[in-house]
PDB file of C-alpha atoms and ligand atoms in Angstrom:
ATOM      1  CA  MET B   1    -120.653 140.067 -13.913  1.00  0.00           C
ATOM      2  CA  VAL B   2    -118.543 142.342 -11.360  1.00  0.00           C
ATOM      3  CA  GLU B   3    -121.328 144.858  -9.568  1.00  0.00           C
ATOM      4  CA  ILE B   4    -120.660 148.368  -8.624  1.00  0.00           C
ATOM      5  CA  ALA B   5    -122.255 149.232  -5.307  1.00  0.00           C
ATOM      6  CA  PRO B   6    -122.147 153.324  -4.608  1.00  0.00           C
ATOM      7  CA  SER B   7    -122.008 154.190  -1.200  1.00  0.00           C
ATOM      8  CA  VAL B   8    -124.405 156.960  -0.306  1.00  0.00           C
ATOM      9  CA  LEU B   9    -122.068 157.896   2.610  1.00  0.00           C
ATOM     10  CA  SER B  10    -120.351 160.242   0.026  1.00  0.00           C
ATOM     11  CA  ALA B  11    -123.608 161.506  -1.784  1.00  0.00           C
ATOM     12  CA  ASP B  12    -124.944 164.734  -1.358  1.00  0.00           C
ATOM     13  CA  PHE B  13    -127.675 164.470   0.877  1.00  0.00           C
ATOM     14  CA  THR B  14    -129.632 167.628  -0.229  1.00  0.00           C
ATOM     15  CA  ARG B  15    -130.308 165.822  -3.545  1.00  0.00           C
ATOM     16  CA  LEU B  16    -130.157 162.276  -2.577  1.00  0.00           C
ATOM     17  CA  GLY B  17    -132.912 161.167  -4.770  1.00  0.00           C
ATOM     18  CA  GLU B  18    -131.589 162.706  -7.962  1.00  0.00           C
ATOM     19  CA  GLN B  19    -128.015 161.170  -7.204  1.00  0.00           C
ATOM     20  CA  LEU B  20    -129.497 157.631  -6.715  1.00  0.00           C
ATOM     21  CA  LYS B  21    -131.399 157.782  -9.972  1.00  0.00           C
ATOM     22  CA  VAL B  22    -127.900 159.025 -12.033  1.00  0.00           C
ATOM     23  CA  VAL B  23    -125.947 155.840 -10.584  1.00  0.00           C
ATOM     24  CA  GLU B  24    -129.031 153.624 -11.562  1.00  0.00           C
ATOM     25  CA  THR B  25    -129.115 154.921 -14.764  1.00  0.00           C
ATOM     26  CA  ALA B  26    -125.346 154.481 -15.173  1.00  0.00           C
ATOM     27  CA  GLY B  27    -125.258 150.937 -14.005  1.00  0.00           C
ATOM     28  CA  ALA B  28    -124.982 150.688 -10.739  1.00  0.00           C
ATOM     29  CA  SER B  29    -126.703 147.615  -9.550  1.00  0.00           C
ATOM     30  CA  VAL B  30    -126.868 147.882  -5.400  1.00  0.00           C
ATOM     31  CA  ILE B  31    -126.753 150.943  -3.350  1.00  0.00           C
ATOM     32  CA  HIS B  32    -124.812 150.620  -0.386  1.00  0.00           C
ATOM     33  CA  VAL B  33    -125.754 152.249   2.847  1.00  0.00           C
ATOM     34  CA  ASP B  34    -123.284 152.581   5.770  1.00  0.00           C
ATOM     35  CA  VAL B  35    -125.146 152.453   9.167  1.00  0.00           C
ATOM     36  CA  MET B  36    -122.773 153.727  12.086  1.00  0.00           C
ATOM     37  CA  ASP B  37    -123.572 154.219  15.525  1.00  0.00           C
ATOM     38  CA  GLY B  38    -120.714 156.254  17.288  1.00  0.00           C
ATOM     39  CA  HIS B  39    -119.710 153.049  19.458  1.00  0.00           C
ATOM     40  CA  PHE B  40    -118.692 150.516  17.258  1.00  0.00           C
ATOM     41  CA  VAL B  41    -117.114 152.685  14.889  1.00  0.00           C
ATOM     42  CA  PRO B  42    -116.085 156.741  15.735  1.00  0.00           C
ATOM     43  CA  ASN B  43    -118.757 158.171  13.714  1.00  0.00           C
ATOM     44  CA  ILE B  44    -122.809 158.195  13.202  1.00  0.00           C
ATOM     45  CA  THR B  45    -124.777 158.289  10.198  1.00  0.00           C
ATOM     46  CA  ILE B  46    -127.970 156.630   8.840  1.00  0.00           C
ATOM     47  CA  GLY B  47    -130.887 154.990  10.783  1.00  0.00           C
ATOM     48  CA  PRO B  48    -133.725 153.250   9.187  1.00  0.00           C
ATOM     49  CA  PHE B  49    -135.551 156.388   8.754  1.00  0.00           C
ATOM     50  CA  ILE B  50    -133.272 157.677   5.695  1.00  0.00           C
ATOM     51  CA  VAL B  51    -133.196 154.058   4.395  1.00  0.00           C
ATOM     52  CA  GLN B  52    -136.921 154.142   4.028  1.00  0.00           C
ATOM     53  CA  TRP B  53    -136.507 157.206   1.827  1.00  0.00           C
ATOM     54  CA  ILE B  54    -133.539 155.796  -0.207  1.00  0.00           C
ATOM     55  CA  ARG B  55    -136.222 152.894  -0.783  1.00  0.00           C
ATOM     56  CA  SER B  56    -138.515 155.286  -2.113  1.00  0.00           C
ATOM     57  CA  ALA B  57    -136.015 156.584  -4.420  1.00  0.00           C
ATOM     58  CA  THR B  58    -134.440 153.422  -6.263  1.00  0.00           C
ATOM     59  CA  ARG B  59    -135.378 150.092  -7.235  1.00  0.00           C
ATOM     60  CA  LEU B  60    -131.777 148.827  -6.842  1.00  0.00           C
ATOM     61  CA  PRO B  61    -131.260 146.341  -3.959  1.00  0.00           C
ATOM     62  CA  ILE B  62    -130.287 148.328  -0.666  1.00  0.00           C
ATOM     63  CA  ASP B  63    -127.190 146.919   0.671  1.00  0.00           C
ATOM     64  CA  VAL B  64    -127.109 147.776   4.421  1.00  0.00           C
ATOM     65  CA  HIS B  65    -123.609 147.627   6.239  1.00  0.00           C
ATOM     66  CA  LEU B  66    -124.304 147.572   9.933  1.00  0.00           C
ATOM     67  CA  MET B  67    -121.589 149.269  11.750  1.00  0.00           C
ATOM     68  CA  ILE B  68    -123.407 149.121  14.964  1.00  0.00           C
ATOM     69  CA  GLU B  69    -123.154 147.119  18.089  1.00  0.00           C
ATOM     70  CA  GLU B  70    -125.957 144.683  19.178  1.00  0.00           C
ATOM     71  CA  PRO B  71    -127.124 144.556  15.518  1.00  0.00           C
ATOM     72  CA  ASP B  72    -129.990 141.813  16.542  1.00  0.00           C
ATOM     73  CA  ARG B  73    -131.908 144.845  18.077  1.00  0.00           C
ATOM     74  CA  TYR B  74    -132.279 146.827  14.791  1.00  0.00           C
ATOM     75  CA  ILE B  75    -132.150 144.098  11.869  1.00  0.00           C
ATOM     76  CA  GLY B  76    -136.099 144.259  12.074  1.00  0.00           C
ATOM     77  CA  ASP B  77    -136.482 147.926  11.607  1.00  0.00           C
ATOM     78  CA  PHE B  78    -133.845 147.939   8.422  1.00  0.00           C
ATOM     79  CA  ALA B  79    -135.828 145.189   6.912  1.00  0.00           C
ATOM     80  CA  LYS B  80    -139.079 146.957   7.424  1.00  0.00           C
ATOM     81  CA  ALA B  81    -137.724 150.138   6.062  1.00  0.00           C
ATOM     82  CA  GLY B  82    -136.684 148.444   2.849  1.00  0.00           C
ATOM     83  CA  ALA B  83    -133.321 147.028   3.299  1.00  0.00           C
ATOM     84  CA  ASP B  84    -132.496 143.684   0.692  1.00  0.00           C
ATOM     85  CA  TRP B  85    -129.187 142.860   2.098  1.00  0.00           C
ATOM     86  CA  ILE B  86    -128.046 143.248   5.799  1.00  0.00           C
ATOM     87  CA  SER B  87    -124.724 142.675   6.856  1.00  0.00           C
ATOM     88  CA  VAL B  88    -122.929 142.522  10.187  1.00  0.00           C
ATOM     89  CA  HIS B  89    -119.593 142.538  11.922  1.00  0.00           C
ATOM     90  CA  PRO B  90    -118.846 139.539  13.981  1.00  0.00           C
ATOM     91  CA  GLU B  91    -117.247 141.820  16.880  1.00  0.00           C
ATOM     92  CA  ALA B  92    -120.546 143.276  17.252  1.00  0.00           C
ATOM     93  CA  THR B  93    -122.784 140.504  18.083  1.00  0.00           C
ATOM     94  CA  ARG B  94    -122.451 137.697  20.607  1.00  0.00           C
ATOM     95  CA  HIS B  95    -124.019 135.011  18.579  1.00  0.00           C
ATOM     96  CA  LEU B  96    -123.092 135.318  15.099  1.00  0.00           C
ATOM     97  CA  HIS B  97    -125.028 132.340  13.602  1.00  0.00           C
ATOM     98  CA  ARG B  98    -128.245 133.576  15.335  1.00  0.00           C
ATOM     99  CA  THR B  99    -127.986 137.089  14.130  1.00  0.00           C
ATOM    100  CA  ILE B 100    -127.446 135.936  10.443  1.00  0.00           C
ATOM    101  CA  SER B 101    -130.750 133.629  11.280  1.00  0.00           C
ATOM    102  CA  TYR B 102    -132.605 137.011  12.095  1.00  0.00           C
ATOM    103  CA  ILE B 103    -131.479 138.742   8.825  1.00  0.00           C
ATOM    104  CA  LYS B 104    -132.770 135.630   6.913  1.00  0.00           C
ATOM    105  CA  HIS B 105    -136.164 135.373   8.788  1.00  0.00           C
ATOM    106  CA  ALA B 106    -136.600 139.377   8.606  1.00  0.00           C
ATOM    107  CA  GLY B 107    -136.483 138.629   5.004  1.00  0.00           C
ATOM    108  CA  CYS B 108    -133.076 139.747   3.949  1.00  0.00           C
ATOM    109  CA  ARG B 109    -130.008 138.383   2.461  1.00  0.00           C
ATOM    110  CA  PRO B 110    -127.094 138.313   5.090  1.00  0.00           C
ATOM    111  CA  GLY B 111    -123.629 139.117   5.000  1.00  0.00           C
ATOM    112  CA  VAL B 112    -120.815 139.027   7.468  1.00  0.00           C
ATOM    113  CA  VAL B 113    -117.922 141.830   7.246  1.00  0.00           C
ATOM    114  CA  LEU B 114    -114.406 141.712   7.994  1.00  0.00           C
ATOM    115  CA  ASN B 115    -112.336 144.529   9.205  1.00  0.00           C
ATOM    116  CA  PRO B 116    -108.746 144.814   8.129  1.00  0.00           C
ATOM    117  CA  ALA B 117    -107.392 142.857  11.350  1.00  0.00           C
ATOM    118  CA  THR B 118    -110.159 140.413  11.766  1.00  0.00           C
ATOM    119  CA  PRO B 119    -108.735 137.086  10.536  1.00  0.00           C
ATOM    120  CA  LEU B 120    -110.761 134.962   8.080  1.00  0.00           C
ATOM    121  CA  SER B 121    -111.478 132.300  10.876  1.00  0.00           C
ATOM    122  CA  ALA B 122    -114.031 134.783  12.532  1.00  0.00           C
ATOM    123  CA  VAL B 123    -116.679 133.982   9.419  1.00  0.00           C
ATOM    124  CA  GLU B 124    -114.971 130.673   8.584  1.00  0.00           C
ATOM    125  CA  GLU B 125    -118.063 128.548  10.161  1.00  0.00           C
ATOM    126  CA  VAL B 126    -120.881 130.587   8.617  1.00  0.00           C
ATOM    127  CA  VAL B 127    -119.585 131.421   4.919  1.00  0.00           C
ATOM    128  CA  ALA B 128    -121.698 128.708   3.639  1.00  0.00           C
ATOM    129  CA  ASP B 129    -125.015 130.791   5.565  1.00  0.00           C
ATOM    130  CA  VAL B 130    -124.517 133.930   3.966  1.00  0.00           C
ATOM    131  CA  HIS B 131    -125.047 135.633   0.693  1.00  0.00           C
ATOM    132  CA  HIS B 132    -121.836 137.868   0.850  1.00  0.00           C
ATOM    133  CA  VAL B 133    -118.849 138.302   2.631  1.00  0.00           C
ATOM    134  CA  LEU B 134    -118.054 142.138   2.996  1.00  0.00           C
ATOM    135  CA  LEU B 135    -114.354 142.524   3.277  1.00  0.00           C
ATOM    136  CA  MET B 136    -113.031 145.766   4.669  1.00  0.00           C
ATOM    137  CA  SER B 137    -110.104 147.601   2.812  1.00  0.00           C
ATOM    138  CA  VAL B 138    -109.781 150.528   5.447  1.00  0.00           C
ATOM    139  CA  ASN B 139    -110.811 150.411   8.981  1.00  0.00           C
ATOM    140  CA  PRO B 140    -114.630 151.140   9.020  1.00  0.00           C
ATOM    141  CA  GLY B 141    -115.864 154.538   9.844  1.00  0.00           C
ATOM    142  CA  PHE B 142    -115.299 157.161   7.308  1.00  0.00           C
ATOM    143  CA  GLY B 143    -115.342 157.490   3.593  1.00  0.00           C
ATOM    144  CA  GLY B 144    -112.397 158.781   1.600  1.00  0.00           C
ATOM    145  CA  GLN B 145    -109.645 156.805   3.107  1.00  0.00           C
ATOM    146  CA  LYS B 146    -106.840 155.093   1.557  1.00  0.00           C
ATOM    147  CA  PHE B 147    -107.197 151.459   0.099  1.00  0.00           C
ATOM    148  CA  ILE B 148    -104.926 148.996   2.536  1.00  0.00           C
ATOM    149  CA  PRO B 149    -102.609 146.949   0.234  1.00  0.00           C
ATOM    150  CA  ALA B 150    -102.642 143.896   2.415  1.00  0.00           C
ATOM    151  CA  SER B 151    -106.561 143.249   1.657  1.00  0.00           C
ATOM    152  CA  LEU B 152    -105.384 142.016  -1.976  1.00  0.00           C
ATOM    153  CA  ASP B 153    -103.952 138.978  -0.578  1.00  0.00           C
ATOM    154  CA  LYS B 154    -106.579 138.704   2.032  1.00  0.00           C
ATOM    155  CA  LEU B 155    -109.102 138.822  -0.970  1.00  0.00           C
ATOM    156  CA  LYS B 156    -107.266 135.666  -2.383  1.00  0.00           C
ATOM    157  CA  ARG B 157    -107.426 133.740   0.734  1.00  0.00           C
ATOM    158  CA  LEU B 158    -111.337 134.569   1.257  1.00  0.00           C
ATOM    159  CA  ARG B 159    -111.964 133.359  -2.223  1.00  0.00           C
ATOM    160  CA  ALA B 160    -110.042 130.141  -1.332  1.00  0.00           C
ATOM    161  CA  LEU B 161    -111.934 129.838   1.940  1.00  0.00           C
ATOM    162  CA  ILE B 162    -115.391 130.265   0.226  1.00  0.00           C
ATOM    163  CA  ARG B 163    -114.270 127.536  -2.647  1.00  0.00           C
ATOM    164  CA  SER B 164    -113.439 125.271   0.129  1.00  0.00           C
ATOM    165  CA  LYS B 165    -116.701 125.761   1.930  1.00  0.00           C
ATOM    166  CA  THR B 166    -118.562 125.130  -1.480  1.00  0.00           C
ATOM    167  CA  SER B 167    -120.292 128.433  -0.523  1.00  0.00           C
ATOM    168  CA  ALA B 168    -122.239 130.304  -2.924  1.00  0.00           C
ATOM    169  CA  ALA B 169    -121.150 133.503  -0.949  1.00  0.00           C
ATOM    170  CA  ARG B 170    -120.366 136.611  -3.050  1.00  0.00           C
ATOM    171  CA  ILE B 171    -117.146 138.639  -2.502  1.00  0.00           C
ATOM    172  CA  GLU B 172    -117.695 142.552  -1.668  1.00  0.00           C
ATOM    173  CA  ILE B 173    -114.948 144.809  -1.001  1.00  0.00           C
ATOM    174  CA  ASP B 174    -115.294 148.258   0.587  1.00  0.00           C
ATOM    175  CA  GLY B 175    -112.935 151.149   1.218  1.00  0.00           C
ATOM    176  CA  GLY B 176    -110.812 153.149  -0.847  1.00  0.00           C
ATOM    177  CA  ILE B 177    -111.888 151.306  -4.103  1.00  0.00           C
ATOM    178  CA  GLY B 178    -111.336 153.716  -7.302  1.00  0.00           C
ATOM    179  CA  PRO B 179    -109.846 153.366 -10.558  1.00  0.00           C
ATOM    180  CA  ASP B 180    -106.306 152.813  -9.620  1.00  0.00           C
ATOM    181  CA  ASN B 181    -106.951 149.495  -7.990  1.00  0.00           C
ATOM    182  CA  VAL B 182    -110.473 148.104  -9.610  1.00  0.00           C
ATOM    183  CA  ALA B 183    -108.491 145.641 -11.695  1.00  0.00           C
ATOM    184  CA  ASP B 184    -106.407 144.309  -8.820  1.00  0.00           C
ATOM    185  CA  VAL B 185    -109.319 143.813  -6.723  1.00  0.00           C
ATOM    186  CA  VAL B 186    -111.349 141.888  -9.328  1.00  0.00           C
ATOM    187  CA  ALA B 187    -108.099 140.024 -10.063  1.00  0.00           C
ATOM    188  CA  ALA B 188    -107.897 138.999  -6.537  1.00  0.00           C
ATOM    189  CA  GLY B 189    -111.827 137.832  -6.148  1.00  0.00           C
ATOM    190  CA  ALA B 190    -113.963 140.808  -5.679  1.00  0.00           C
ATOM    191  CA  GLU B 191    -117.243 140.686  -7.357  1.00  0.00           C
ATOM    192  CA  ILE B 192    -119.178 143.265  -5.980  1.00  0.00           C
ATOM    193  CA  LEU B 193    -117.231 146.907  -5.473  1.00  0.00           C
ATOM    194  CA  VAL B 194    -118.403 149.486  -2.993  1.00  0.00           C
ATOM    195  CA  ALA B 195    -117.291 152.799  -4.026  1.00  0.00           C
ATOM    196  CA  GLY B 196    -118.270 156.175  -2.258  1.00  0.00           C
ATOM    197  CA  SER B 197    -115.795 158.985  -2.774  1.00  0.00           C
ATOM    198  CA  ALA B 198    -114.743 157.644  -6.224  1.00  0.00           C
ATOM    199  CA  VAL B 199    -118.364 157.710  -7.237  1.00  0.00           C
ATOM    200  CA  PHE B 200    -120.005 160.852  -5.583  1.00  0.00           C
ATOM    201  CA  GLY B 201    -116.854 162.653  -5.155  1.00  0.00           C
ATOM    202  CA  ALA B 202    -116.292 162.658  -8.910  1.00  0.00           C
ATOM    203  CA  PRO B 203    -117.207 165.665 -11.141  1.00  0.00           C
ATOM    204  CA  ASP B 204    -119.378 163.337 -12.923  1.00  0.00           C
ATOM    205  CA  PRO B 205    -120.753 160.126 -10.813  1.00  0.00           C
ATOM    206  CA  ALA B 206    -122.572 158.780 -13.875  1.00  0.00           C
ATOM    207  CA  GLU B 207    -119.266 158.643 -15.789  1.00  0.00           C
ATOM    208  CA  ALA B 208    -117.721 157.472 -12.675  1.00  0.00           C
ATOM    209  CA  VAL B 209    -119.748 154.485 -12.288  1.00  0.00           C
ATOM    210  CA  ARG B 210    -119.599 153.381 -16.053  1.00  0.00           C
ATOM    211  CA  ALA B 211    -115.543 153.639 -15.862  1.00  0.00           C
ATOM    212  CA  LEU B 212    -115.414 151.572 -12.513  1.00  0.00           C
ATOM    213  CA  GLY B 213    -117.781 148.837 -14.060  1.00  0.00           C
ATOM    214  CA  GLN B 214    -115.960 148.736 -17.538  1.00  0.00           C
ATOM    215  CA  ALA B 215    -112.440 148.503 -15.727  1.00  0.00           C
ATOM    216  CA  ALA B 216    -113.891 145.814 -13.325  1.00  0.00           C
ATOM    217  CA  ASN B 217    -115.396 143.671 -15.860  1.00  0.00           C
ATOM    218  CA  ALA B 218    -112.685 143.960 -18.105  1.00  0.00           C
ATOM    219  CA  ALA B 219    -110.282 142.538 -15.511  1.00  0.00           C
ATOM    220  CA  ALA B 220    -112.902 140.026 -14.923  1.00  0.00           C
ATOM    221  CA  HIS B 221    -112.326 138.493 -18.302  1.00  0.00           C
ATOM    222  CA  VAL B 222    -108.564 138.414 -18.358  1.00  0.00           C
TER     223      VAL B 222
HETATM  224  C1  DX5 J   1    -116.367 152.979   5.627  1.00  0.00           C
HETATM  225  C2  DX5 J   1    -117.804 152.620   4.807  1.00  0.00           C
HETATM  226  C3  DX5 J   1    -117.476 152.674   3.072  1.00  0.00           C
HETATM  227  C4  DX5 J   1    -117.410 154.016   2.765  1.00  0.00           C
HETATM  228  C5  DX5 J   1    -116.332 153.839   1.696  1.00  0.00           C
HETATM  229  O1  DX5 J   1    -116.491 152.727   6.837  1.00  0.00           O
HETATM  230  O2  DX5 J   1    -117.878 150.989   5.299  1.00  0.00           O
HETATM  231  O3  DX5 J   1    -118.559 151.824   2.821  1.00  0.00           O
HETATM  232  O4  DX5 J   1    -118.345 154.496   2.384  1.00  0.00           O
HETATM  233  O5  DX5 J   1    -116.056 154.935   1.095  1.00  0.00           O
HETATM  234  P1  DX5 J   1    -114.764 154.865  -0.033  1.00  0.00           P
HETATM  235  O6  DX5 J   1    -115.244 154.480  -1.231  1.00  0.00           O
HETATM  236  O7  DX5 J   1    -114.766 156.748  -0.087  1.00  0.00           O
HETATM  237  O8  DX5 J   1    -113.639 154.581   0.608  1.00  0.00           O
HETATM  238 ZN1   ZN J   2    -119.485 150.182   3.908  1.00  0.00          ZN
END
């Protein structure tokens, strides 16, 4: 089953609770939260305080994508705020394996993230220790960017790497996902699809979640 993970980055924050309910009812199974610090990426977004509000508004797992320097300093705060999954970029931490252990000890499922220019080898040694590998199909920092086509080949290579390590890590893709490329990314190996603007920028976010889910699962069964 391919999962749809709406990214709240593109949601209307004046009625976030309502928007979370809408996507949950429509079949979204994970809520993706983009945390940016203005250093690792050129944008500032959400902190633990908002995650706490998101926690109170949904029963779905909260997938916190940390685009911040020194993520170790904040893992405990996000875990306490209600994060279920926490992912980090290898470039942002000096000791990736230790950071993954911190995430586990905080009671969350760890993930690692690959930027478009980051080679798979950056996560090779930890692929067996993580719950998910998040492949960025845009450069991190903003919603609404265009999907980078080379991500399809990288997805296939990531799938092969995960298999070669007999890892149970799931493949999540993030950036520029929408109706035009859902089938391609699923065929290439994506199992969890993050979608921000394609969901919350659509006239009917519930319908957008349903359509993405149907297209994704149709492609998964080909
Ligand atoms: C970008 C974020 C994404 C973003 C995706 O740095 O990691 O999660 O919200 O937005 P769309 O789906 O609009 O590309
Ligand atoms: Zn993200």
